[in-house]
Coordinates of C-alpha atoms and ligand atoms in Angstrom, one line a residue:
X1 CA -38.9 -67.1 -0.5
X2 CA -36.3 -66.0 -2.9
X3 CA -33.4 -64.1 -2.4
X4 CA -31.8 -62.1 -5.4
X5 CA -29.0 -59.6 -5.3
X6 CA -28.3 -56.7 -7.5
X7 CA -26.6 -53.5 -8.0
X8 CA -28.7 -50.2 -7.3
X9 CA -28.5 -46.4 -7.4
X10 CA -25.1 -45.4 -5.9
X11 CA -23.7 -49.1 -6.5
X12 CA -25.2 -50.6 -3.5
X13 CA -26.6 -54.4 -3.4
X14 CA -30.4 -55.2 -3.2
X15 CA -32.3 -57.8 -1.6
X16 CA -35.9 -58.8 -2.7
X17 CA -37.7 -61.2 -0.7
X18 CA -41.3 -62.8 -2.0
X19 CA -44.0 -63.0 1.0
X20 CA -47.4 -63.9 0.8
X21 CA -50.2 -61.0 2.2
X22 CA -50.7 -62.8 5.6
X23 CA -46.7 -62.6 6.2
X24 CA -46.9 -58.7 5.2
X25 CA -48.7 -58.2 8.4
X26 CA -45.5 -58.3 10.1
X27 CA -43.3 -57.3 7.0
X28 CA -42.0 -53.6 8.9
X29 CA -42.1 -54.9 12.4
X30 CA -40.2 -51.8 13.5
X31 CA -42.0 -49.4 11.4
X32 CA -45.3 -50.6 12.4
X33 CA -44.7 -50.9 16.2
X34 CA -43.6 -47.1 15.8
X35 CA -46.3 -46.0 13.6
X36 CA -48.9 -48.3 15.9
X37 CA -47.6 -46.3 18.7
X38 CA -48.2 -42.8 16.9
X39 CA -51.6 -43.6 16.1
X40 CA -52.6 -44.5 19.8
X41 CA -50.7 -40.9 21.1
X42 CA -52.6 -39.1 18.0
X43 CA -55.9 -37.2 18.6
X44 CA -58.4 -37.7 16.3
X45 CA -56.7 -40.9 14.8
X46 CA -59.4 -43.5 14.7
X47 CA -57.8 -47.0 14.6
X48 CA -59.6 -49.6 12.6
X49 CA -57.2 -52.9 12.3
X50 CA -55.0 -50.7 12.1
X51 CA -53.7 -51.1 8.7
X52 CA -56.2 -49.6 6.6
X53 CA -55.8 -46.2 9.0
X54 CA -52.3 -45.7 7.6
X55 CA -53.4 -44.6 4.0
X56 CA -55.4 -41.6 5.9
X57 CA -52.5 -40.5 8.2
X58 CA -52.2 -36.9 8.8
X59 CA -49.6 -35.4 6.9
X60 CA -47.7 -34.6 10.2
X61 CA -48.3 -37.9 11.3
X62 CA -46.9 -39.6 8.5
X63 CA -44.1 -37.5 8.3
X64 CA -43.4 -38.2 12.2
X65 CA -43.4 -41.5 11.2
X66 CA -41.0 -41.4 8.5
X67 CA -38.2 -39.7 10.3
X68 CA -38.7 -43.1 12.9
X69 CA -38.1 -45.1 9.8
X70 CA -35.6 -43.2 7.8
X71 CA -33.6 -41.5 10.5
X72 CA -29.9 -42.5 10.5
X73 CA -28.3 -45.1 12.7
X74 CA -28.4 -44.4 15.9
X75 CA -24.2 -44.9 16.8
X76 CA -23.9 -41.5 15.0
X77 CA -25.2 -39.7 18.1
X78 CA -22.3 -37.5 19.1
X79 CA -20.3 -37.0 16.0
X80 CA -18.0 -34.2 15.8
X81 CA -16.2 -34.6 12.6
X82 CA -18.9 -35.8 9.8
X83 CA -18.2 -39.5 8.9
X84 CA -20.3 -40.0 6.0
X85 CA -19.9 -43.8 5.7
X86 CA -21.7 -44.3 9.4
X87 CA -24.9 -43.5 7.9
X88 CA -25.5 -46.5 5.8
X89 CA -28.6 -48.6 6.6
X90 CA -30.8 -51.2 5.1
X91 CA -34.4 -50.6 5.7
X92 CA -37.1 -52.9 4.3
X93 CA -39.7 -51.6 1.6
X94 CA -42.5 -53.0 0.0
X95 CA -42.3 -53.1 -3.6
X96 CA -44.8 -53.7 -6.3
X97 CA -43.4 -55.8 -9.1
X98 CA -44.8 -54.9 -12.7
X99 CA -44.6 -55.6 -16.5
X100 CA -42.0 -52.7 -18.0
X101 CA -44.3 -51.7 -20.6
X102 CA -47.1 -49.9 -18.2
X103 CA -44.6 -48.4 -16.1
X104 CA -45.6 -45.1 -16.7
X105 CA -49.3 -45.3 -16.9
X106 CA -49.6 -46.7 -13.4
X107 CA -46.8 -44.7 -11.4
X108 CA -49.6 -41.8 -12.6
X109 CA -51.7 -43.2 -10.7
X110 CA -49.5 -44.4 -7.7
X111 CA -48.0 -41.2 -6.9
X112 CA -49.8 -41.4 -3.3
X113 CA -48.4 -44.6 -2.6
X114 CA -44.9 -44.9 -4.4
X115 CA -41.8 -43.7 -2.1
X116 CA -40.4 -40.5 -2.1
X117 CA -36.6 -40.2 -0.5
X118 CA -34.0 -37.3 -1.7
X119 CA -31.9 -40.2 -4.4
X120 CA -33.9 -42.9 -4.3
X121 CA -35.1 -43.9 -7.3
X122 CA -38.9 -45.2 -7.7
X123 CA -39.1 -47.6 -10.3
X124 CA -36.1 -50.2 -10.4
X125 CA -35.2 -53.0 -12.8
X126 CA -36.6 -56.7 -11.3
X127 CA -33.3 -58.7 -10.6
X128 CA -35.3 -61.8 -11.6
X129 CA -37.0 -60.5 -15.1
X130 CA -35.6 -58.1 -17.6
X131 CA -39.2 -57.6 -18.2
X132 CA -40.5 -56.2 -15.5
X133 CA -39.9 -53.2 -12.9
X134 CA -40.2 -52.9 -9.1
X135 CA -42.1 -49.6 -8.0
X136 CA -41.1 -48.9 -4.8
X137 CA -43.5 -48.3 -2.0
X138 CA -44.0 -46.2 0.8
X139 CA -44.0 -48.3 3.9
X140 CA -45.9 -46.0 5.7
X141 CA -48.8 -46.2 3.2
X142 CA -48.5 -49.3 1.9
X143 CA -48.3 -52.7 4.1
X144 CA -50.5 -55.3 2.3
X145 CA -52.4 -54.8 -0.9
X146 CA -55.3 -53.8 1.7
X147 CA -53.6 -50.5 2.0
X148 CA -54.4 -49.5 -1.8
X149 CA -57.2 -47.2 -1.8
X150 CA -59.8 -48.6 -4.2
X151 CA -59.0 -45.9 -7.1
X152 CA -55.6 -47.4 -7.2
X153 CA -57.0 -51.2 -7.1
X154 CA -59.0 -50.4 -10.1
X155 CA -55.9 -49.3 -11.9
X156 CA -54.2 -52.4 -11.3
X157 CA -57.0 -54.4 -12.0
X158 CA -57.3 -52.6 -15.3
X159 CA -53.7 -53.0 -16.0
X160 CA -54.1 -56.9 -15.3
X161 CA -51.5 -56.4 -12.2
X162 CA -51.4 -58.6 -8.7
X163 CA -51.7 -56.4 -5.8
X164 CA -49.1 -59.0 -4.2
X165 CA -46.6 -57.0 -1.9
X166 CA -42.9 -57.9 -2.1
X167 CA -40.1 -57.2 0.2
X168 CA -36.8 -55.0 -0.5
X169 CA -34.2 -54.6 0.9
X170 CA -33.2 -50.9 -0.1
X171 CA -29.7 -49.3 1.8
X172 CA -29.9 -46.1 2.0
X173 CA -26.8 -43.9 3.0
X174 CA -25.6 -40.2 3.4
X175 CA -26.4 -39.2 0.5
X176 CA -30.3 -40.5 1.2
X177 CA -31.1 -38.4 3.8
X178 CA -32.1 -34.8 4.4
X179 CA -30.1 -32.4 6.5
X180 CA -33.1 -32.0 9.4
X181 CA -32.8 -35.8 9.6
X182 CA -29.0 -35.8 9.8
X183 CA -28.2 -33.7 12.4
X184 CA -31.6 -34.7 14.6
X185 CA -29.5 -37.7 14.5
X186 CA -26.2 -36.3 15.5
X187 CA -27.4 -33.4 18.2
X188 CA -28.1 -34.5 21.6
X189 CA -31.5 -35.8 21.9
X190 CA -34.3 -33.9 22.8
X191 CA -32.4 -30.7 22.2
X192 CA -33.0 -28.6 18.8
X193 CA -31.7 -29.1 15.7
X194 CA -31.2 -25.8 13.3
X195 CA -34.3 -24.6 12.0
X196 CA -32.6 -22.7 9.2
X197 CA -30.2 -20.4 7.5
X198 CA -30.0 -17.2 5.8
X199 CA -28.8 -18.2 2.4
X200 CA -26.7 -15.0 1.0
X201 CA -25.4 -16.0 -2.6
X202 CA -23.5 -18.9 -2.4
X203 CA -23.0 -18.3 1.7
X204 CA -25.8 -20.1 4.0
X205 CA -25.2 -17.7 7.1
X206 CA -25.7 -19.7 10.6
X207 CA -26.5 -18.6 14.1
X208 CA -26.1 -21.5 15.8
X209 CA -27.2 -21.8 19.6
X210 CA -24.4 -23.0 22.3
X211 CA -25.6 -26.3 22.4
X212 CA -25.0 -26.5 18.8
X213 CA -21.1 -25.3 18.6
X214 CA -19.2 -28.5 19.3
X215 CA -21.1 -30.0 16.4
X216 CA -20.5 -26.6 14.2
X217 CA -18.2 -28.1 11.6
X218 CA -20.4 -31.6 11.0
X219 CA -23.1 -29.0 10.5
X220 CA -22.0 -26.2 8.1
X221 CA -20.6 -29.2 6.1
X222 CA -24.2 -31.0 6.1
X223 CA -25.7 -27.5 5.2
X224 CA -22.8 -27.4 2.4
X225 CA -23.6 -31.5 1.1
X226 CA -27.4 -30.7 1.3
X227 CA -28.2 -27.8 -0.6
X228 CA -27.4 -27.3 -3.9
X229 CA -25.3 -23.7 -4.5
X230 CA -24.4 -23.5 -1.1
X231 CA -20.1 -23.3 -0.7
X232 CA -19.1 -21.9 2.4
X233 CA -20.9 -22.2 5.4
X234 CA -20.6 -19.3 8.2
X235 CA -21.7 -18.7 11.7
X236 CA -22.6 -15.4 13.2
X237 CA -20.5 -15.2 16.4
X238 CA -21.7 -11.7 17.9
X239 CA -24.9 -9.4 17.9
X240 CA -24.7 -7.0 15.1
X241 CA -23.6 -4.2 17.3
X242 CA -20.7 -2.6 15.2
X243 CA -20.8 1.1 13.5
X244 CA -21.6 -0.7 9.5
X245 CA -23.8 -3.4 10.8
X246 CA -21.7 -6.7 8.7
X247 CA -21.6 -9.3 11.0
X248 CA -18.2 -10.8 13.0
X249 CA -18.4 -14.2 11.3
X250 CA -16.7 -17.6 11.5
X251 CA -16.5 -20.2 8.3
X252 CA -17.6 -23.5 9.6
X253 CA -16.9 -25.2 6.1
X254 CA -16.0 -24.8 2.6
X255 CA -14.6 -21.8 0.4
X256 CA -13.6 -18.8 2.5
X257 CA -14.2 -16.5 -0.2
X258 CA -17.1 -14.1 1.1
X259 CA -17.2 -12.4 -2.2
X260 CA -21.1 -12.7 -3.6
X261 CA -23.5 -11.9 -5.8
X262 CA -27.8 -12.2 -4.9
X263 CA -30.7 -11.6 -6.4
X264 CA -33.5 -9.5 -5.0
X265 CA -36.7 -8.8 -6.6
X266 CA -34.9 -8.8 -9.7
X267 CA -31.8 -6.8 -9.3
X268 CA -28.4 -7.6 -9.1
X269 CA -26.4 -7.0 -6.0
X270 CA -23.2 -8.1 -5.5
X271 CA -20.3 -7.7 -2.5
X272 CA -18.4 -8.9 0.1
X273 CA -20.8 -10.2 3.0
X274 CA -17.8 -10.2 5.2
X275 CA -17.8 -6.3 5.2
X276 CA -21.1 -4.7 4.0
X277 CA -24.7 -5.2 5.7
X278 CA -26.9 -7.6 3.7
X279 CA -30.4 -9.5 5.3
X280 CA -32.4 -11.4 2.2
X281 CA -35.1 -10.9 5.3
X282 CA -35.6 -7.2 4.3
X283 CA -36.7 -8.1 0.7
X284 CA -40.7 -8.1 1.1
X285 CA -39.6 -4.7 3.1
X286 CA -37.7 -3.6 0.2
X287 CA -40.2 -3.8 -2.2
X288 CA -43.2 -2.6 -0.2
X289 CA -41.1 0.8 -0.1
X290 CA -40.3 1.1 -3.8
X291 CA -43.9 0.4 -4.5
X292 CA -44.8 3.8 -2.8
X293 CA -42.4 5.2 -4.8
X294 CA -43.7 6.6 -8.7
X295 CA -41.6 7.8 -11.7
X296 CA -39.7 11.1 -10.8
X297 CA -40.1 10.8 -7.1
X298 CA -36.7 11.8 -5.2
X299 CA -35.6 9.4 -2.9
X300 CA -33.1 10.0 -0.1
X301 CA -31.4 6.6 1.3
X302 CA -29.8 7.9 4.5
X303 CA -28.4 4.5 5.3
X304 CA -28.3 2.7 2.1
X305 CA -25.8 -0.1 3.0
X306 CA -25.3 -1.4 -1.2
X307 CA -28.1 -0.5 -2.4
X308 CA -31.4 -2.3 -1.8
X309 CA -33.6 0.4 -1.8
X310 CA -31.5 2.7 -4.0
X311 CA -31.2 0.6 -7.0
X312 CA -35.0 -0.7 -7.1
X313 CA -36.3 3.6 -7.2
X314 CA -33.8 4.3 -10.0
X315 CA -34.9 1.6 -11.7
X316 CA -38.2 2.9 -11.0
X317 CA -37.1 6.6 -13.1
X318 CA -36.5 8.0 -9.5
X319 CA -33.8 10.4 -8.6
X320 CA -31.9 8.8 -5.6
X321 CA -29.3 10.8 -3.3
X322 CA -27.8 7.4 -1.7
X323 CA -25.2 7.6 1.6
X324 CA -23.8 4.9 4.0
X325 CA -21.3 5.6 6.2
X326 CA -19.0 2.2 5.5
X327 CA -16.3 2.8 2.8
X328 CA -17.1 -0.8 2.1
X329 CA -20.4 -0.1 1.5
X330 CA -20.2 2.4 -0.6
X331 CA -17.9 1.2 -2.9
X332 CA -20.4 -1.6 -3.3
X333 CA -23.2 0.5 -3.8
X334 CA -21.5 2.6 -6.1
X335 CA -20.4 -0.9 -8.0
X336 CA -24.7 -2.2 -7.7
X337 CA -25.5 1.2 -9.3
X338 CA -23.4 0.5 -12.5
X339 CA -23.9 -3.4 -12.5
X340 CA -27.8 -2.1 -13.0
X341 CA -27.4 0.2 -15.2
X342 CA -28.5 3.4 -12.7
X343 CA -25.6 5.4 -12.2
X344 CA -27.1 7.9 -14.3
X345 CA -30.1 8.6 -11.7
X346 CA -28.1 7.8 -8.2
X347 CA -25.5 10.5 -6.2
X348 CA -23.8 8.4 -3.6
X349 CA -22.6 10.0 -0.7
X350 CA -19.9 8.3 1.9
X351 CA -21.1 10.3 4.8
X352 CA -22.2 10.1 8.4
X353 CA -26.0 10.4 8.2
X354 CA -26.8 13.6 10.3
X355 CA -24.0 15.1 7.5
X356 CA -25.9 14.0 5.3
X357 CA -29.0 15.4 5.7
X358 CA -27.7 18.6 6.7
X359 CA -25.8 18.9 3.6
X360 CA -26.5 17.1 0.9
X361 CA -30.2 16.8 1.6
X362 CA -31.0 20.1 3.1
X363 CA -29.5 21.4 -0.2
X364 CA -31.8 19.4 -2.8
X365 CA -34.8 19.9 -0.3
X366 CA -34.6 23.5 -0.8
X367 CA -34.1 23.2 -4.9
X368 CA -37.1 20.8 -4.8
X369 CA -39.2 22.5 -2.7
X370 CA -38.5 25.9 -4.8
X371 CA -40.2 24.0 -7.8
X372 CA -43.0 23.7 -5.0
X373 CA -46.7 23.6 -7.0
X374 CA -45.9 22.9 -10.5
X375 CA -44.8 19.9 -8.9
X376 CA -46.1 16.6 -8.8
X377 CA -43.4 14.2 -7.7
X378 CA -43.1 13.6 -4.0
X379 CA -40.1 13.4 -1.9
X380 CA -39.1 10.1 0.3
X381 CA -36.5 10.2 3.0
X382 CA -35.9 6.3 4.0
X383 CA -34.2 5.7 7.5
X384 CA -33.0 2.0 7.5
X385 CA -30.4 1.9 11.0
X386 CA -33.3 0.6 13.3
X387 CA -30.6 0.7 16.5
X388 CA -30.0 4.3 15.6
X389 CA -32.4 6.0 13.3
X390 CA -35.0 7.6 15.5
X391 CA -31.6 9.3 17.1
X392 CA -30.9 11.1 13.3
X393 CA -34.6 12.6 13.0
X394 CA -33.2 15.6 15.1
X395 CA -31.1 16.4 12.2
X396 CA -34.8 17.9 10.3
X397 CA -35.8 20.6 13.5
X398 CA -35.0 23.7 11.6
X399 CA -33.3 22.4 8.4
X400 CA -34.8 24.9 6.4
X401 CA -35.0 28.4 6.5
X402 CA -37.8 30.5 4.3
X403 CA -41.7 30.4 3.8
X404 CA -42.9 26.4 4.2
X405 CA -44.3 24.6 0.9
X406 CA -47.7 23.5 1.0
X407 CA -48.4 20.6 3.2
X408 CA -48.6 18.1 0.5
X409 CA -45.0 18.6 -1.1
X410 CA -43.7 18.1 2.7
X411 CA -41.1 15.2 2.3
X412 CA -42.5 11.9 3.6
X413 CA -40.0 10.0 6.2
X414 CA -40.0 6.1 6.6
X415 CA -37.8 5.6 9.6
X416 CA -37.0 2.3 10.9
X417 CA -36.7 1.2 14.7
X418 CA -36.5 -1.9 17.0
X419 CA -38.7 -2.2 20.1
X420 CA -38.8 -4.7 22.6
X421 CA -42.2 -2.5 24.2
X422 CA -45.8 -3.9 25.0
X423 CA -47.1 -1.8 22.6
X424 CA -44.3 -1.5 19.9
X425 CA -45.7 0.7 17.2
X426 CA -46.6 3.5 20.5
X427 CA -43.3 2.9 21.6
X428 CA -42.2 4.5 18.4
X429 CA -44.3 6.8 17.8
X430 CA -43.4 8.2 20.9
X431 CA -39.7 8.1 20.5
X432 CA -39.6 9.3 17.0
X433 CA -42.3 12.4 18.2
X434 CA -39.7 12.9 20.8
X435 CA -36.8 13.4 18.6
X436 CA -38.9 16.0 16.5
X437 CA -40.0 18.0 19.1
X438 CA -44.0 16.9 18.0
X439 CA -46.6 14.6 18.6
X440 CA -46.8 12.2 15.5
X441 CA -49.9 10.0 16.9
X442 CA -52.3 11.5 14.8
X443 CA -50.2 11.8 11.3
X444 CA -48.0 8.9 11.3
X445 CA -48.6 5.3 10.1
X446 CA -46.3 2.2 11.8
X447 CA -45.5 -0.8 9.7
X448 CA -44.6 -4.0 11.2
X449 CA -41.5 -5.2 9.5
X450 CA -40.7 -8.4 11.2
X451 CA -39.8 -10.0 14.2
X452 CA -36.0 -10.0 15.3
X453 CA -35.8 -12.4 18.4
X454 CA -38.4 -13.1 21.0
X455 CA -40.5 -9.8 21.8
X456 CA -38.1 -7.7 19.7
X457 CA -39.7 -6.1 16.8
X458 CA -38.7 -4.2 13.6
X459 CA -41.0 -1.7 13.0
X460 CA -41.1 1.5 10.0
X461 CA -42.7 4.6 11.2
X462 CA -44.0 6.7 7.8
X463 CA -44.9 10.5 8.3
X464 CA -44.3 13.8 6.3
X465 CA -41.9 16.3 8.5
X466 CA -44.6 19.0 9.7
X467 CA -43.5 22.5 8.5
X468 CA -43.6 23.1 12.4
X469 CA -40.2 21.1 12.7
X470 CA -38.5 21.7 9.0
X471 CA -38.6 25.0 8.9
X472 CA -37.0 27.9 11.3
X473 CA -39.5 30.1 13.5
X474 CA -42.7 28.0 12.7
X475 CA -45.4 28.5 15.4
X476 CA -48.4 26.2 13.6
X477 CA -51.2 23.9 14.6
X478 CA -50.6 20.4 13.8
X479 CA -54.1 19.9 12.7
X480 CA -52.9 21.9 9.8
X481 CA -50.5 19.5 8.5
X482 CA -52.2 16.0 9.5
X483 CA -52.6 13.8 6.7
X484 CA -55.3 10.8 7.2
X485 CA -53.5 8.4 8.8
X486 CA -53.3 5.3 7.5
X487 CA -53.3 3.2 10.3
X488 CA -54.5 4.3 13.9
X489 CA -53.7 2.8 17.0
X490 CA -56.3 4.5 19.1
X491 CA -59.5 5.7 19.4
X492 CA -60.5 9.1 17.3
X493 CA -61.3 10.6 21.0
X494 CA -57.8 9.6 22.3
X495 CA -56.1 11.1 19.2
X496 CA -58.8 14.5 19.4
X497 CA -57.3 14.8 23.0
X498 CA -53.7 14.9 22.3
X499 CA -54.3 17.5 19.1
X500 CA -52.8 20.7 20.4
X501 CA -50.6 24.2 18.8
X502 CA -47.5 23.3 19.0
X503 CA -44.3 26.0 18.4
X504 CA -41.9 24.7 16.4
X505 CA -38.4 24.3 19.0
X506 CA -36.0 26.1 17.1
Ligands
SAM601 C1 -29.3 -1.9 8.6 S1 -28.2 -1.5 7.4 C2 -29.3 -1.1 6.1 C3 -28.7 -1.2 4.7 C4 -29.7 -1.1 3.6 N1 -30.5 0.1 3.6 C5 -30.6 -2.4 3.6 O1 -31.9 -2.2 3.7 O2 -30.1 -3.5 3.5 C6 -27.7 0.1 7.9 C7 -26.5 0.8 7.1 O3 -26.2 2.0 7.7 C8 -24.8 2.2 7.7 N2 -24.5 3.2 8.8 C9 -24.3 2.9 10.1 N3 -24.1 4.0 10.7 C10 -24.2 5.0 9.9 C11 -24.1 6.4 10.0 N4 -23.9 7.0 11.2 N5 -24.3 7.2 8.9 C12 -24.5 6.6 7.7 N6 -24.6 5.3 7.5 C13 -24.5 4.5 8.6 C14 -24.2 0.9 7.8 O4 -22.9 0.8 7.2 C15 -25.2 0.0 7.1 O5 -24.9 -0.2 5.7

C-alpha cells in the first residue's frame, strides 16, 4: 500500500491508497453499513451479495444514501453563527487510475459511475505519474470493479484499462456541500429543514418556521454562499395583512439594499420589494391572463401593484387603464411602463379601487360601449386583491345608465379570491354572486390559481357583468346573458334549477 500526498482543488492534501479487489469489500465500511442498512428498510430492493445491487439503486435511494456519506460532521449540530471551517471532512472514494491521453473518451462513457459533488473535480492528476489521471468514483455505485456494468467493462477493456479500484482520500469542505445538506446538519434532528425560497432579483425571500429562527442568520447566509445572484437574504416576519400587500421583512444577511429588478415572462420589472407587492408565484397566472387578451382589447388593472399584468397587455397592442392604491406602487408601475417601452398605451391611476371604477372606468366603459357593434375588441376588468376583491364587485350594480350593449361586448371580470372552503370554487361563486346581487353558477368559470397554505386556496372567478347588474333599472332573465360556461361544477339539472328572472337591485 502506498501513500502519496498532493495538493487538490481548493489547496487541500490528497491521500491515495492502492488495495487489491478482495480488500475493496470493506473499502467504505461506513458507507456500506449505511447503504446495506437502506437496502434491507427499501421495498422492492432485491439484495444479491449485495454489491452488485448498488449500480441499480433507486434514484431516491441513492440519493438517501449520499446525504449519509456526504453530510457534514456531525459537531456542527447547533450552530448559530456559520463557522465555515467546521465542515471539513475526509471521506474515502474509489478512484480509477488511467493513461491521460483517453481521458476524455472514457469519462463519456463513465458518466453513470464518476462522482458528482458541487466543486469537486472528476478527473485529477495521479500524484505518482504525470501520465496518468484519477477519475473519481461514486462510492455509492462503485465498490469493486464488480460494480461496472458490463457496457462500461467493455470500454475499459477496449481502452486496454484495469478495472483495479484505488482508494482516495478526498476532503471535502464548505464549499463542497449543498445548502439542504448544510443546514439538515445544523437544524435539530428530525425537525425540517427549509424547503425553499422565493427568489425576487437578487433577494431570496424566507419564511422561516419558529423552529428555524435561532438558526436564521447561519441560514440566510448559507442561502447567500449557495446560490449564485443571491445578496441579501430576508425573512417574512408577519402575514401579508397591510392595506399595499409588501411584506414586513427582516434581512438575515447580506446587502440591505431592497432595490430590484426581475424578469417575468420577458419583461422587465423593477422596484423596491421592501415597499411594493411582488410574488414570482403569480407568473404562470400572469401569463394565462394576457393570453386571453388580443390586439386592441382594453384592459382595466384595478389592483395593478407595478405592473404585471399591465405591461404584458400593452405589450400585447392593448389599451390598459392601470390603478393601485400604494404611492409606492404606482410610481413603480409608472417607472415599469417606460422601462418597457408602454407608456404610450397605459393611464395609471393612484386610486382606491371602488374610485376607480366609478370614475375612471365607468367613464371609458360608456365611450367603449357607445362604439358598441362596429366593435370587435373586448373589454377585461382584472381583480388581483384576493383578501378584498369580491368586496369591490359591488362597485358595477348600476354603474351605467342608458340602453345595455349587446351581451357579447359586456366587459369580462377575472376577480381573484382566497378560500379556505370544502368546495372552494362554490365558495366563490357564491360570494362574488352575492356581491352582484346575481346568481353567477351558470355563467361563470373558476380557475384554480394555486395553493397559499394548507387548505387555503387562490382561486380567479371569470364572468361578463350581466346587463342586469351594470346598468340602472334592468329587470332581465339571466338566461339571456349566459355565456357557455367553461367549466361547470354541477350537474346541467342543478344549474337548470337555480336559472330564474332576476331584477336588477338598483
Ligand atoms: C395582491 S397585489 C397584486 C398586484 C399585481 N396585480 C400582481 O399581480 O402582482 C394587490 C395590489 O392592490 C393594491 N391595493 C390594495 N388595496 C387597494 C385598494 N383599496 N385600491 C387599489 N389598490 C389597492 C396593493 O397596493 C397591491 O399592489
Amino acid at each position: 500500500m502506498r501513500i502519496l500526498w498532493r495538493p487538490f482543488g481548493f489547496s487541500r492534501l490528497l491521500k491515495v491508497e492502492r488495495c487489491n479487489p478482495t480488500e475493496s469489500e470493506l473499502l467504505i465500511p461506513l458507507a456500506r453499513t449505511a447503504l446495506t442498512q437502506k437496502l434491507r428498510k427499501a421495498p422492492c430492493i432485491f439484495l444479491l451479495g449485495q454489491r452488485k445491487r448498488v449500480s441499480t439503486m433507486p434514484e431516491m435511494e441513492t440519493n438517501k444514501s449520499h446525504s449519509e456519506l456526504f453530510s457534514p460532521p456531525s459537531d456542527v449540530r447547533g450552530m448559530t453563527k456559520l463557522d465555515k471551517t467546521a465542515f471539513k471532512k475526509t471521506v474515502t472514494i474509489p478512484v480509477l487510475k488511467v493513461r491521460k491521453e483517453i481521458v476524455n473518451r472514457l469519462m463519456q462513457s463513465l458518466r453513470r459511475a464518476a462522482l458528482q459533488r458541487p466543486g469537486i473535480k472528476r478527473v485529477i492528476e495521479d500524484p505518482e505519474d504525470a501520465e496518468c489521471r484519477l477519475i473519481m468514483l461514486d462510492p455509492y455505485k462503485i465498490l469493486t470493479h464488480d460494480s461496472f456494468e458490463k457496457a462500461e467493462l467493455n470500454i475499459l477493456n477496449q481502452l486496454d484499462v484495469s478495472p483495479q479500484i484505488f482508494k482516495y482520500n478526498l476532503e471535502l469542505t464548505y464549499e463542497n456541500f449543498k445548502s439542504e445538506e448544510i443546514l439538515r446538519a445544523v437544524l435539530p434532528e428530525g425537525q425540517d429543514v427549509i424547503s425553499g425560497f422565493s427568489r425576487v432579483g437578487h433577494i431570496a425571500h424566507l419564511n422561516l418556521r419558529d423552529h428555524q429562527l435561532p438558526f436564521k442568520h447561519l441560514i440566510g447566509q448559507v442561502m447567500i454562499d449557495k446560490n449564485p445572484g443571491i445578496t441579501s437574504a430576508v425573512n417574512k416576519i408577519n402575514n401579508i395583512d397591510n392595506t399595499y400587500r409588501n411584506f414586513e421583512m427582516e434581512l438575515l444577511s447580506g446587502e440591505e439594499n431592497m432595490m430590484t429588478k426581475v424578469r417575468e415572462n420577458n419583461y422587465t420589472y423593477e422596484f423596491d420589494f421592501s415597499k411594493v407587492y411582488w410574488n414570482p408565484r403569480l407568473s404562470t397566472e400572469h401569463s394565462r391572463i394576457t393570453d386571453l387578451l388580443k390586439s386592441g382589447d382594453v384592459l382595466f388593472d384595478v389592483f395593478a401593484g407595478v405592473g404585471p399584468f399591465t405591461i404584458p397587455a400593452a405589450k400585447k397592442n392593448c389599451t390598459v387603464f392601470a390603478n393601485d392604491l400604494n404611492p409606492e406602487s404606482h410610481k413603480w408601475l409608472l417607472h415599469n411602463c417606460k422601462l418597457n417601452k408602454v407608456g404610450q398605451k397605459v393611464k395609471v391611476f393612484n386610486l382606491d379601487g371602488k374610485d376607480f371604477l366609478q370614475g375612471p372606468v365607468k367613464e371609458e366603459l360608456l365611450q367603449q360601449l357607445e362604439l358598441s357593434e362596429e366593435r370587435k375588441s373586448s373589454i377585461h376588468i382584472v381583480m388581483n386583491l384576493p383578501a378584498k376583491a369580491i368586496e369591490f364587485l359591488s362597485a358595477f350594480r348600476s354603474l351605467l345608465d342608458g340602453q345595455p350593449c349587446s351581451s357579447e361586448l359586456l366587459p369580462r371580470v377575472h376577480c381573484y379570491s382566497f378560500s379556505k372552503d370544502a368546495d372552494p370554487a362554490e365558495d366563490v361563486r357564491q360570494r362574488a354572486g352575492t356581491a352582484l346581487g346575481v346568481s353567477l353558477e351558470a355563467c361563470s368559470s373558476v380557475h384554480p390559481v394555486r395553493n397559499v397554505a394548507p387548505n387555503k386556496e387562490m382561486l380567479c372567478i371569470t364572468f361578463q357583468i350581466p346587463a342586469a347588474v351594470l346598468y340602472k333599472n334592468q329587470t332581465i332573465k339571466l338566461e339571456d346573458h349566459e355565456d357557455p360556461p367553461v367549466k361547470r361544477q354541477k350537474t346541467d339539472d342543478a344549474f337548470s334549477e337555480e336559472k330564474r328572472e332576476i331584477v336588477s337591485n338598483t
